[in-house]
Amino acid sequence: MTLTSRRGLRAALALTATAALALTGCTTNTEGPEDSGEPRQEVSLETDDEIAALVPAEIREKGVLVIGTNPPYAPNEFKNERGEIVGFDIDVMTAAAQLMGLRAEFRESDFEKIIPAIEGGTMDMGASSFTVNDERLQTVDFVTYFEAGIQWASAAGTDVDPDDACGLSVAVQRTTVSDQEDVPARSEACVAAGNPPIEKVQFDSQDEASTAVALGKVDAMSADSPISAYAVKQSEGKMQLAGDVFDSAPYGWPVRKGSELAAALEAAADKLIETGDFEKIAQNWGLEDGLIDDAEIRKG
């Protein structure tokens, strides 16, 4: 299968995550490591003059890096109880901006509108769990910084095998790789083998998809591996992982085609990797498995 999108017909299940949580307390994307009782490694950095010199002049003069992001997609980007956008992507991008001598300004946006906003110049870049793929590389350049795959999750105590899921109902967030690639391909294979298709249940947010699983409204969900792992952790025993991680691919920061910002971001990411600060941030969110050795600029 070819990875074409990080995220996502409104679902037939019109249950909102907020209402479900009020009833069950099952999955919540308003908690971070600061609420878990686990020690948090703070990362606050000074400007690196060599990296700052790579920043395009118009951005350097503003002193602000405008970044599009699309919560909720915990633990990468979501809102805490105070309504602030937090998460792994937010912490990494804040640290990278500090090295570049800039203040990171995160703008909440529909996921599918972030790349057009970068192309149009109203945003400098995106930090929102973008999987790098050929389709996106036709319109933006990317700087890779992490690696993730797909992993399924189901209600605790259920026996779900992603490789034998014909006839099951599977929740996905709209426009994700799970929505557009993983579940449709598996369902087509079921039909080709004479078995019933997979019922794909689409949700506008990952919160809603995770909550549907925890409440037993669907048999399973398909999502990026960090998201499934975090949902299971936050479910207080109501969910479990199903099967292994598969189809690993890099996450990247999208920037305008040919933008010099890519070189600055690559240098900042490599510096964070070299100093161990990237690992500290990943450990805060339990995402060490996705660390990479070097950032890379990808162009179509």
PDB file of C-alpha atoms in Angstrom:
ATOM      1  CA  MET A   1       0.000   0.000   0.000  1.00  0.00           C
ATOM      2  CA  THR A   2       1.157   3.502  -0.788  1.00  0.00           C
ATOM      3  CA  LEU A   3       0.888   6.075   1.976  1.00  0.00           C
ATOM      4  CA  THR A   4      -0.906   9.127   0.646  1.00  0.00           C
ATOM      5  CA  SER A   5      -2.276  11.046   3.618  1.00  0.00           C
ATOM      6  CA  ARG A   6      -1.939  11.480   7.343  1.00  0.00           C
ATOM      7  CA  ARG A   7      -5.628  12.116   8.072  1.00  0.00           C
ATOM      8  CA  GLY A   8      -9.102  12.221   6.953  1.00  0.00           C
ATOM      9  CA  LEU A   9     -19.414  11.324   4.929  1.00  0.00           C
ATOM     10  CA  ARG A  10     -19.894  12.169   8.414  1.00  0.00           C
ATOM     11  CA  ALA A  11     -20.110   8.932  10.376  1.00  0.00           C
ATOM     12  CA  ALA A  12     -23.409   7.298  11.061  1.00  0.00           C
ATOM     13  CA  LEU A  13     -22.369   7.438  14.673  1.00  0.00           C
ATOM     14  CA  ALA A  14     -23.048  11.071  15.537  1.00  0.00           C
ATOM     15  CA  LEU A  15     -21.699  10.593  19.044  1.00  0.00           C
ATOM     16  CA  THR A  16     -19.310  13.398  19.913  1.00  0.00           C
ATOM     17  CA  ALA A  17     -16.143  12.743  21.861  1.00  0.00           C
ATOM     18  CA  THR A  18     -17.149  15.311  24.464  1.00  0.00           C
ATOM     19  CA  ALA A  19     -20.489  13.659  25.198  1.00  0.00           C
ATOM     20  CA  ALA A  20     -18.949  10.212  25.248  1.00  0.00           C
ATOM     21  CA  LEU A  21     -16.250  11.268  27.648  1.00  0.00           C
ATOM     22  CA  ALA A  22     -18.759  12.833  29.960  1.00  0.00           C
ATOM     23  CA  LEU A  23     -20.535   9.480  30.119  1.00  0.00           C
ATOM     24  CA  THR A  24     -17.572   7.140  30.262  1.00  0.00           C
ATOM     25  CA  GLY A  25     -14.306   8.964  30.921  1.00  0.00           C
ATOM     26  CA  CYS A  26     -12.796   6.580  28.387  1.00  0.00           C
ATOM     27  CA  THR A  27     -10.528   8.449  25.989  1.00  0.00           C
ATOM     28  CA  THR A  28      -9.313  11.978  26.471  1.00  0.00           C
ATOM     29  CA  ASN A  29      -7.094  14.180  24.379  1.00  0.00           C
ATOM     30  CA  THR A  30      -6.946  16.977  26.941  1.00  0.00           C
ATOM     31  CA  GLU A  31      -4.136  15.469  28.954  1.00  0.00           C
ATOM     32  CA  GLY A  32      -0.421  15.627  28.443  1.00  0.00           C
ATOM     33  CA  PRO A  33       2.688  14.460  30.238  1.00  0.00           C
ATOM     34  CA  GLU A  34       2.289  17.339  32.677  1.00  0.00           C
ATOM     35  CA  ASP A  35      -0.892  15.638  33.941  1.00  0.00           C
ATOM     36  CA  SER A  36       0.473  12.107  34.114  1.00  0.00           C
ATOM     37  CA  GLY A  37       2.637  12.392  37.199  1.00  0.00           C
ATOM     38  CA  GLU A  38       5.658  11.330  35.155  1.00  0.00           C
ATOM     39  CA  PRO A  39       8.809  13.516  35.188  1.00  0.00           C
ATOM     40  CA  ARG A  40       8.953  15.923  32.257  1.00  0.00           C
ATOM     41  CA  GLN A  41      12.262  16.915  30.686  1.00  0.00           C
ATOM     42  CA  GLU A  42      12.105  20.629  29.905  1.00  0.00           C
ATOM     43  CA  VAL A  43      13.704  21.865  26.686  1.00  0.00           C
ATOM     44  CA  SER A  44      14.359  25.598  26.336  1.00  0.00           C
ATOM     45  CA  LEU A  45      17.012  26.675  23.872  1.00  0.00           C
ATOM     46  CA  GLU A  46      19.011  29.734  22.879  1.00  0.00           C
ATOM     47  CA  THR A  47      19.323  30.991  19.302  1.00  0.00           C
ATOM     48  CA  ASP A  48      21.932  29.231  17.191  1.00  0.00           C
ATOM     49  CA  ASP A  49      23.410  32.021  15.049  1.00  0.00           C
ATOM     50  CA  GLU A  50      24.433  29.709  12.201  1.00  0.00           C
ATOM     51  CA  ILE A  51      20.955  28.213  11.978  1.00  0.00           C
ATOM     52  CA  ALA A  52      19.298  31.629  12.335  1.00  0.00           C
ATOM     53  CA  ALA A  53      21.328  32.887   9.371  1.00  0.00           C
ATOM     54  CA  LEU A  54      19.629  30.267   7.175  1.00  0.00           C
ATOM     55  CA  VAL A  55      16.138  31.646   7.874  1.00  0.00           C
ATOM     56  CA  PRO A  56      14.645  33.582   4.929  1.00  0.00           C
ATOM     57  CA  ALA A  57      15.013  37.331   5.467  1.00  0.00           C
ATOM     58  CA  GLU A  58      11.292  38.088   5.426  1.00  0.00           C
ATOM     59  CA  ILE A  59      10.655  35.587   8.233  1.00  0.00           C
ATOM     60  CA  ARG A  60      13.744  36.634  10.178  1.00  0.00           C
ATOM     61  CA  GLU A  61      12.599  40.261  10.083  1.00  0.00           C
ATOM     62  CA  LYS A  62       9.153  39.360  11.435  1.00  0.00           C
ATOM     63  CA  GLY A  63      10.690  37.208  14.161  1.00  0.00           C
ATOM     64  CA  VAL A  64       7.661  34.918  13.993  1.00  0.00           C
ATOM     65  CA  LEU A  65       7.213  31.531  12.332  1.00  0.00           C
ATOM     66  CA  VAL A  66       3.544  30.952  11.395  1.00  0.00           C
ATOM     67  CA  ILE A  67       2.758  27.243  11.624  1.00  0.00           C
ATOM     68  CA  GLY A  68      -0.454  25.472  10.630  1.00  0.00           C
ATOM     69  CA  THR A  69      -1.643  22.602  12.806  1.00  0.00           C
ATOM     70  CA  ASN A  70      -4.817  20.558  13.191  1.00  0.00           C
ATOM     71  CA  PRO A  71      -5.769  19.338  16.648  1.00  0.00           C
ATOM     72  CA  PRO A  72      -6.995  17.010  18.026  1.00  0.00           C
ATOM     73  CA  TYR A  73      -4.496  14.324  17.074  1.00  0.00           C
ATOM     74  CA  ALA A  74      -3.022  13.353  20.435  1.00  0.00           C
ATOM     75  CA  PRO A  75      -0.260  13.042  21.404  1.00  0.00           C
ATOM     76  CA  ASN A  76       1.086  14.990  18.430  1.00  0.00           C
ATOM     77  CA  GLU A  77      -1.212  18.018  18.512  1.00  0.00           C
ATOM     78  CA  PHE A  78      -4.249  18.550  20.721  1.00  0.00           C
ATOM     79  CA  LYS A  79      -5.657  20.965  23.297  1.00  0.00           C
ATOM     80  CA  ASN A  80      -5.076  20.760  27.023  1.00  0.00           C
ATOM     81  CA  GLU A  81      -7.695  21.567  29.643  1.00  0.00           C
ATOM     82  CA  ARG A  82      -6.848  25.262  29.325  1.00  0.00           C
ATOM     83  CA  GLY A  83      -7.560  25.212  25.600  1.00  0.00           C
ATOM     84  CA  GLU A  84      -3.880  25.571  24.641  1.00  0.00           C
ATOM     85  CA  ILE A  85      -2.521  23.621  21.666  1.00  0.00           C
ATOM     86  CA  VAL A  86       0.063  21.183  23.025  1.00  0.00           C
ATOM     87  CA  GLY A  87       1.739  17.938  21.997  1.00  0.00           C
ATOM     88  CA  PHE A  88       4.842  16.331  20.572  1.00  0.00           C
ATOM     89  CA  ASP A  89       4.758  18.261  17.285  1.00  0.00           C
ATOM     90  CA  ILE A  90       4.217  21.505  19.175  1.00  0.00           C
ATOM     91  CA  ASP A  91       7.164  20.926  21.514  1.00  0.00           C
ATOM     92  CA  VAL A  92       9.530  19.913  18.692  1.00  0.00           C
ATOM     93  CA  MET A  93       8.543  22.862  16.518  1.00  0.00           C
ATOM     94  CA  THR A  94       8.853  25.306  19.432  1.00  0.00           C
ATOM     95  CA  ALA A  95      12.391  24.069  20.104  1.00  0.00           C
ATOM     96  CA  ALA A  96      13.324  24.282  16.412  1.00  0.00           C
ATOM     97  CA  ALA A  97      11.984  27.847  16.237  1.00  0.00           C
ATOM     98  CA  GLN A  98      14.042  28.804  19.279  1.00  0.00           C
ATOM     99  CA  LEU A  99      17.205  27.614  17.541  1.00  0.00           C
ATOM    100  CA  MET A 100      16.235  29.744  14.533  1.00  0.00           C
ATOM    101  CA  GLY A 101      15.737  32.804  16.744  1.00  0.00           C
ATOM    102  CA  LEU A 102      11.993  32.855  16.087  1.00  0.00           C
ATOM    103  CA  ARG A 103       8.763  32.684  18.051  1.00  0.00           C
ATOM    104  CA  ALA A 104       6.534  29.811  16.959  1.00  0.00           C
ATOM    105  CA  GLU A 105       2.948  30.926  16.282  1.00  0.00           C
ATOM    106  CA  PHE A 106       0.622  27.960  15.882  1.00  0.00           C
ATOM    107  CA  ARG A 107      -2.558  28.531  13.894  1.00  0.00           C
ATOM    108  CA  GLU A 108      -5.333  25.975  14.169  1.00  0.00           C
ATOM    109  CA  SER A 109      -6.682  24.948  10.775  1.00  0.00           C
ATOM    110  CA  ASP A 110      -8.578  22.218   8.987  1.00  0.00           C
ATOM    111  CA  PHE A 111      -5.944  19.692   8.012  1.00  0.00           C
ATOM    112  CA  GLU A 112      -6.692  19.840   4.283  1.00  0.00           C
ATOM    113  CA  LYS A 113      -6.342  23.642   4.280  1.00  0.00           C
ATOM    114  CA  ILE A 114      -2.806  23.800   5.703  1.00  0.00           C
ATOM    115  CA  ILE A 115      -0.865  23.034   2.517  1.00  0.00           C
ATOM    116  CA  PRO A 116      -2.951  25.458   0.399  1.00  0.00           C
ATOM    117  CA  ALA A 117      -2.284  28.127   3.046  1.00  0.00           C
ATOM    118  CA  ILE A 118       1.452  27.449   2.771  1.00  0.00           C
ATOM    119  CA  GLU A 119       1.251  27.688  -1.008  1.00  0.00           C
ATOM    120  CA  GLY A 120      -0.692  30.940  -0.697  1.00  0.00           C
ATOM    121  CA  GLY A 121       1.768  32.468   1.760  1.00  0.00           C
ATOM    122  CA  THR A 122      -0.587  32.896   4.732  1.00  0.00           C
ATOM    123  CA  MET A 123       1.355  30.236   6.662  1.00  0.00           C
ATOM    124  CA  ASP A 124       5.095  29.616   6.615  1.00  0.00           C
ATOM    125  CA  MET A 125       4.891  25.872   7.218  1.00  0.00           C
ATOM    126  CA  GLY A 126       2.925  23.047   8.812  1.00  0.00           C
ATOM    127  CA  ALA A 127       3.519  20.881  11.873  1.00  0.00           C
ATOM    128  CA  SER A 128       0.646  18.419  11.963  1.00  0.00           C
ATOM    129  CA  SER A 129       1.770  14.797  11.508  1.00  0.00           C
ATOM    130  CA  PHE A 130       2.073  15.074   7.727  1.00  0.00           C
ATOM    131  CA  THR A 131       3.148  11.843   6.076  1.00  0.00           C
ATOM    132  CA  VAL A 132       5.557  12.624   3.224  1.00  0.00           C
ATOM    133  CA  ASN A 133       4.247  11.258  -0.071  1.00  0.00           C
ATOM    134  CA  ASP A 134       4.533  11.821  -3.810  1.00  0.00           C
ATOM    135  CA  GLU A 135       1.176  13.594  -4.101  1.00  0.00           C
ATOM    136  CA  ARG A 136       2.094  16.259  -1.540  1.00  0.00           C
ATOM    137  CA  LEU A 137       5.588  16.636  -2.928  1.00  0.00           C
ATOM    138  CA  GLN A 138       4.027  17.953  -6.126  1.00  0.00           C
ATOM    139  CA  THR A 139       2.935  21.104  -4.280  1.00  0.00           C
ATOM    140  CA  VAL A 140       5.296  21.552  -1.283  1.00  0.00           C
ATOM    141  CA  ASP A 141       8.735  20.547  -0.093  1.00  0.00           C
ATOM    142  CA  PHE A 142       9.182  18.635   3.165  1.00  0.00           C
ATOM    143  CA  VAL A 143      11.748  18.349   5.936  1.00  0.00           C
ATOM    144  CA  THR A 144      11.534  14.927   7.588  1.00  0.00           C
ATOM    145  CA  TYR A 145      11.808  14.714  11.375  1.00  0.00           C
ATOM    146  CA  PHE A 146      10.086  11.528  12.605  1.00  0.00           C
ATOM    147  CA  GLU A 147       8.801   8.148  11.432  1.00  0.00           C
ATOM    148  CA  ALA A 148       5.432   6.541  12.092  1.00  0.00           C
ATOM    149  CA  GLY A 149       3.384   3.641  10.788  1.00  0.00           C
ATOM    150  CA  ILE A 150      -0.207   2.453  11.019  1.00  0.00           C
ATOM    151  CA  GLN A 151      -1.548   0.475  13.959  1.00  0.00           C
ATOM    152  CA  TRP A 152      -5.018  -0.749  14.800  1.00  0.00           C
ATOM    153  CA  ALA A 153      -6.685  -0.697  18.221  1.00  0.00           C
ATOM    154  CA  SER A 154      -9.804  -2.375  19.570  1.00  0.00           C
ATOM    155  CA  ALA A 155     -11.847  -2.522  22.751  1.00  0.00           C
ATOM    156  CA  ALA A 156     -10.079  -4.345  25.578  1.00  0.00           C
ATOM    157  CA  GLY A 157     -10.699  -8.080  25.606  1.00  0.00           C
ATOM    158  CA  THR A 158     -11.657  -8.322  21.931  1.00  0.00           C
ATOM    159  CA  ASP A 159      -9.801 -10.404  19.359  1.00  0.00           C
ATOM    160  CA  VAL A 160      -9.182  -8.252  16.270  1.00  0.00           C
ATOM    161  CA  ASP A 161      -6.629  -9.073  13.584  1.00  0.00           C
ATOM    162  CA  PRO A 162      -6.121  -6.343  10.933  1.00  0.00           C
ATOM    163  CA  ASP A 163      -5.170  -9.077   8.458  1.00  0.00           C
ATOM    164  CA  ASP A 164      -8.477 -10.884   9.066  1.00  0.00           C
ATOM    165  CA  ALA A 165     -10.969  -8.058   9.517  1.00  0.00           C
ATOM    166  CA  CYS A 166     -13.577  -8.844   6.844  1.00  0.00           C
ATOM    167  CA  GLY A 167     -17.051  -7.914   8.000  1.00  0.00           C
ATOM    168  CA  LEU A 168     -15.849  -5.769  10.913  1.00  0.00           C
ATOM    169  CA  SER A 169     -16.613  -2.079  11.465  1.00  0.00           C
ATOM    170  CA  VAL A 170     -13.455   0.059  11.628  1.00  0.00           C
ATOM    171  CA  ALA A 171     -13.288   3.703  12.691  1.00  0.00           C
ATOM    172  CA  VAL A 172     -11.019   6.175  10.900  1.00  0.00           C
ATOM    173  CA  GLN A 173     -10.459   9.908  10.944  1.00  0.00           C
ATOM    174  CA  ARG A 174     -11.373  11.443   7.606  1.00  0.00           C
ATOM    175  CA  THR A 175      -8.645  12.040   5.012  1.00  0.00           C
ATOM    176  CA  THR A 176      -6.059  10.012   6.917  1.00  0.00           C
ATOM    177  CA  VAL A 177      -3.971   7.267   5.372  1.00  0.00           C
ATOM    178  CA  SER A 178      -6.224   4.887   7.311  1.00  0.00           C
ATOM    179  CA  ASP A 179      -9.305   6.374   5.647  1.00  0.00           C
ATOM    180  CA  GLN A 180      -7.918   6.657   2.138  1.00  0.00           C
ATOM    181  CA  GLU A 181      -5.511   3.730   1.895  1.00  0.00           C
ATOM    182  CA  ASP A 182      -5.382   1.173   4.698  1.00  0.00           C
ATOM    183  CA  VAL A 183      -9.020   0.254   5.323  1.00  0.00           C
ATOM    184  CA  PRO A 184     -10.182   0.549   1.671  1.00  0.00           C
ATOM    185  CA  ALA A 185      -7.360  -1.719   0.452  1.00  0.00           C
ATOM    186  CA  ARG A 186      -8.096  -4.312   3.105  1.00  0.00           C
ATOM    187  CA  SER A 187     -11.810  -4.162   2.343  1.00  0.00           C
ATOM    188  CA  GLU A 188     -11.184  -4.636  -1.398  1.00  0.00           C
ATOM    189  CA  ALA A 189      -9.063  -7.685  -0.609  1.00  0.00           C
ATOM    190  CA  CYS A 190     -11.913  -9.093   1.462  1.00  0.00           C
ATOM    191  CA  VAL A 191     -14.390  -8.683  -1.403  1.00  0.00           C
ATOM    192  CA  ALA A 192     -11.929 -10.136  -3.923  1.00  0.00           C
ATOM    193  CA  ALA A 193     -11.647 -13.228  -1.723  1.00  0.00           C
ATOM    194  CA  GLY A 194     -15.428 -13.598  -1.557  1.00  0.00           C
ATOM    195  CA  ASN A 195     -15.735 -12.284   1.999  1.00  0.00           C
ATOM    196  CA  PRO A 196     -17.847  -9.400   3.324  1.00  0.00           C
ATOM    197  CA  PRO A 197     -16.260  -5.930   3.086  1.00  0.00           C
ATOM    198  CA  ILE A 198     -14.982  -3.940   6.031  1.00  0.00           C
ATOM    199  CA  GLU A 199     -17.451  -1.280   7.148  1.00  0.00           C
ATOM    200  CA  LYS A 200     -15.416   1.934   7.266  1.00  0.00           C
ATOM    201  CA  VAL A 201     -16.869   4.408   9.789  1.00  0.00           C
ATOM    202  CA  GLN A 202     -15.538   7.928   9.222  1.00  0.00           C
ATOM    203  CA  PHE A 203     -15.196  10.602  11.881  1.00  0.00           C
ATOM    204  CA  ASP A 204     -14.194  14.245  11.629  1.00  0.00           C
ATOM    205  CA  SER A 205     -11.787  13.949  14.568  1.00  0.00           C
ATOM    206  CA  GLN A 206      -9.577  11.249  16.029  1.00  0.00           C
ATOM    207  CA  ASP A 207     -11.208  11.816  19.432  1.00  0.00           C
ATOM    208  CA  GLU A 208     -14.523  10.619  18.031  1.00  0.00           C
ATOM    209  CA  ALA A 209     -12.965   7.554  16.393  1.00  0.00           C
ATOM    210  CA  SER A 210     -11.125   6.531  19.572  1.00  0.00           C
ATOM    211  CA  THR A 211     -14.202   7.050  21.723  1.00  0.00           C
ATOM    212  CA  ALA A 212     -16.325   4.901  19.388  1.00  0.00           C
ATOM    213  CA  VAL A 213     -13.838   2.045  19.889  1.00  0.00           C
ATOM    214  CA  ALA A 214     -13.741   2.432  23.666  1.00  0.00           C
ATOM    215  CA  LEU A 215     -17.554   2.417  23.826  1.00  0.00           C
ATOM    216  CA  GLY A 216     -17.807  -0.680  21.614  1.00  0.00           C
ATOM    217  CA  LYS A 217     -19.673   1.207  18.881  1.00  0.00           C
ATOM    218  CA  VAL A 218     -17.183  -0.127  16.299  1.00  0.00           C
ATOM    219  CA  ASP A 219     -14.967  -3.201  16.294  1.00  0.00           C
ATOM    220  CA  ALA A 220     -11.651  -1.392  15.839  1.00  0.00           C
ATOM    221  CA  MET A 221      -9.908   1.722  14.573  1.00  0.00           C
ATOM    222  CA  SER A 222      -6.983   2.327  12.234  1.00  0.00           C
ATOM    223  CA  ALA A 223      -4.675   5.298  12.907  1.00  0.00           C
ATOM    224  CA  ASP A 224      -1.050   6.418  12.924  1.00  0.00           C
ATOM    225  CA  SER A 225       0.925   4.312  15.383  1.00  0.00           C
ATOM    226  CA  PRO A 226       1.662   7.119  17.904  1.00  0.00           C
ATOM    227  CA  ILE A 227      -2.009   8.059  17.966  1.00  0.00           C
ATOM    228  CA  SER A 228      -3.239   4.501  18.569  1.00  0.00           C
ATOM    229  CA  ALA A 229      -0.648   3.913  21.287  1.00  0.00           C
ATOM    230  CA  TYR A 230      -1.577   7.146  23.060  1.00  0.00           C
ATOM    231  CA  ALA A 231      -5.323   6.471  22.790  1.00  0.00           C
ATOM    232  CA  VAL A 232      -4.839   3.060  24.401  1.00  0.00           C
ATOM    233  CA  LYS A 233      -2.750   4.583  27.192  1.00  0.00           C
ATOM    234  CA  GLN A 234      -5.345   7.284  27.885  1.00  0.00           C
ATOM    235  CA  SER A 235      -8.301   4.867  27.752  1.00  0.00           C
ATOM    236  CA  GLU A 236      -7.717   3.558  31.284  1.00  0.00           C
ATOM    237  CA  GLY A 237      -7.865  -0.067  30.201  1.00  0.00           C
ATOM    238  CA  LYS A 238     -10.836   0.229  27.838  1.00  0.00           C
ATOM    239  CA  MET A 239      -8.758  -0.222  24.673  1.00  0.00           C
ATOM    240  CA  GLN A 240      -5.894  -2.406  23.459  1.00  0.00           C
ATOM    241  CA  LEU A 241      -3.547  -2.414  20.472  1.00  0.00           C
ATOM    242  CA  ALA A 242      -4.427  -4.865  17.707  1.00  0.00           C
ATOM    243  CA  GLY A 243      -1.659  -6.258  15.515  1.00  0.00           C
ATOM    244  CA  ASP A 244       1.763  -4.791  14.774  1.00  0.00           C
ATOM    245  CA  VAL A 245       2.861  -1.444  13.355  1.00  0.00           C
ATOM    246  CA  PHE A 246       3.062  -1.563   9.552  1.00  0.00           C
ATOM    247  CA  ASP A 247       3.756   0.698   6.560  1.00  0.00           C
ATOM    248  CA  SER A 248       6.197   2.985   8.389  1.00  0.00           C
ATOM    249  CA  ALA A 249       6.891   6.286   6.630  1.00  0.00           C
ATOM    250  CA  PRO A 250       8.409   9.673   7.555  1.00  0.00           C
ATOM    251  CA  TYR A 251       6.536  12.623   8.977  1.00  0.00           C
ATOM    252  CA  GLY A 252       7.622  15.930   7.494  1.00  0.00           C
ATOM    253  CA  TRP A 253       7.204  19.681   7.899  1.00  0.00           C
ATOM    254  CA  PRO A 254       5.734  21.098   4.656  1.00  0.00           C
ATOM    255  CA  VAL A 255       7.120  24.405   3.333  1.00  0.00           C
ATOM    256  CA  ARG A 256       6.580  26.330   0.106  1.00  0.00           C
ATOM    257  CA  LYS A 257       8.297  24.882  -2.971  1.00  0.00           C
ATOM    258  CA  GLY A 258      11.888  26.112  -3.157  1.00  0.00           C
ATOM    259  CA  SER A 259      11.708  27.947   0.187  1.00  0.00           C
ATOM    260  CA  GLU A 260      15.014  28.554   1.960  1.00  0.00           C
ATOM    261  CA  LEU A 261      13.147  27.806   5.177  1.00  0.00           C
ATOM    262  CA  ALA A 262      13.676  24.095   4.456  1.00  0.00           C
ATOM    263  CA  ALA A 263      17.438  24.404   5.000  1.00  0.00           C
ATOM    264  CA  ALA A 264      16.911  26.211   8.317  1.00  0.00           C
ATOM    265  CA  LEU A 265      14.442  23.579   9.496  1.00  0.00           C
ATOM    266  CA  GLU A 266      16.744  20.742   8.462  1.00  0.00           C
ATOM    267  CA  ALA A 267      19.630  22.320  10.380  1.00  0.00           C
ATOM    268  CA  ALA A 268      17.453  22.911  13.441  1.00  0.00           C
ATOM    269  CA  ALA A 269      16.136  19.340  13.448  1.00  0.00           C
ATOM    270  CA  ASP A 270      19.644  17.915  13.061  1.00  0.00           C
ATOM    271  CA  LYS A 271      20.846  20.097  15.944  1.00  0.00           C
ATOM    272  CA  LEU A 272      18.018  18.825  18.164  1.00  0.00           C
ATOM    273  CA  ILE A 273      18.913  15.251  17.247  1.00  0.00           C
ATOM    274  CA  GLU A 274      22.635  15.837  17.844  1.00  0.00           C
ATOM    275  CA  THR A 275      22.165  17.424  21.283  1.00  0.00           C
ATOM    276  CA  GLY A 276      19.648  14.833  22.483  1.00  0.00           C
ATOM    277  CA  ASP A 277      16.924  17.447  22.919  1.00  0.00           C
ATOM    278  CA  PHE A 278      14.779  15.739  20.281  1.00  0.00           C
ATOM    279  CA  GLU A 279      14.963  12.506  22.286  1.00  0.00           C
ATOM    280  CA  LYS A 280      14.005  14.331  25.491  1.00  0.00           C
ATOM    281  CA  ILE A 281      10.896  15.715  23.809  1.00  0.00           C
ATOM    282  CA  ALA A 282       9.996  12.297  22.374  1.00  0.00           C
ATOM    283  CA  GLN A 283      10.421  10.684  25.794  1.00  0.00           C
ATOM    284  CA  ASN A 284       8.031  13.224  27.295  1.00  0.00           C
ATOM    285  CA  TRP A 285       5.340  11.863  24.995  1.00  0.00           C
ATOM    286  CA  GLY A 286       6.407   8.204  24.892  1.00  0.00           C
ATOM    287  CA  LEU A 287       7.383   8.388  21.202  1.00  0.00           C
ATOM    288  CA  GLU A 288      11.028   7.316  21.231  1.00  0.00           C
ATOM    289  CA  ASP A 289      10.363   4.512  18.724  1.00  0.00           C
ATOM    290  CA  GLY A 290       9.847   7.028  15.911  1.00  0.00           C
ATOM    291  CA  LEU A 291      13.171   8.874  16.253  1.00  0.00           C
ATOM    292  CA  ILE A 292      15.329   9.208  13.129  1.00  0.00           C
ATOM    293  CA  ASP A 293      19.088   9.744  12.786  1.00  0.00           C
ATOM    294  CA  ASP A 294      19.029  12.680  10.351  1.00  0.00           C
ATOM    295  CA  ALA A 295      16.514  15.164   9.026  1.00  0.00           C
ATOM    296  CA  GLU A 296      16.215  15.345   5.244  1.00  0.00           C
ATOM    297  CA  ILE A 297      14.798  17.789   2.709  1.00  0.00           C
ATOM    298  CA  ARG A 298      12.422  16.028   0.309  1.00  0.00           C
ATOM    299  CA  LYS A 299      11.451  17.606  -3.004  1.00  0.00           C
ATOM    300  CA  GLY A 300       9.175  16.308  -5.723  1.00  0.00           C
TER     301      GLY A 300
END
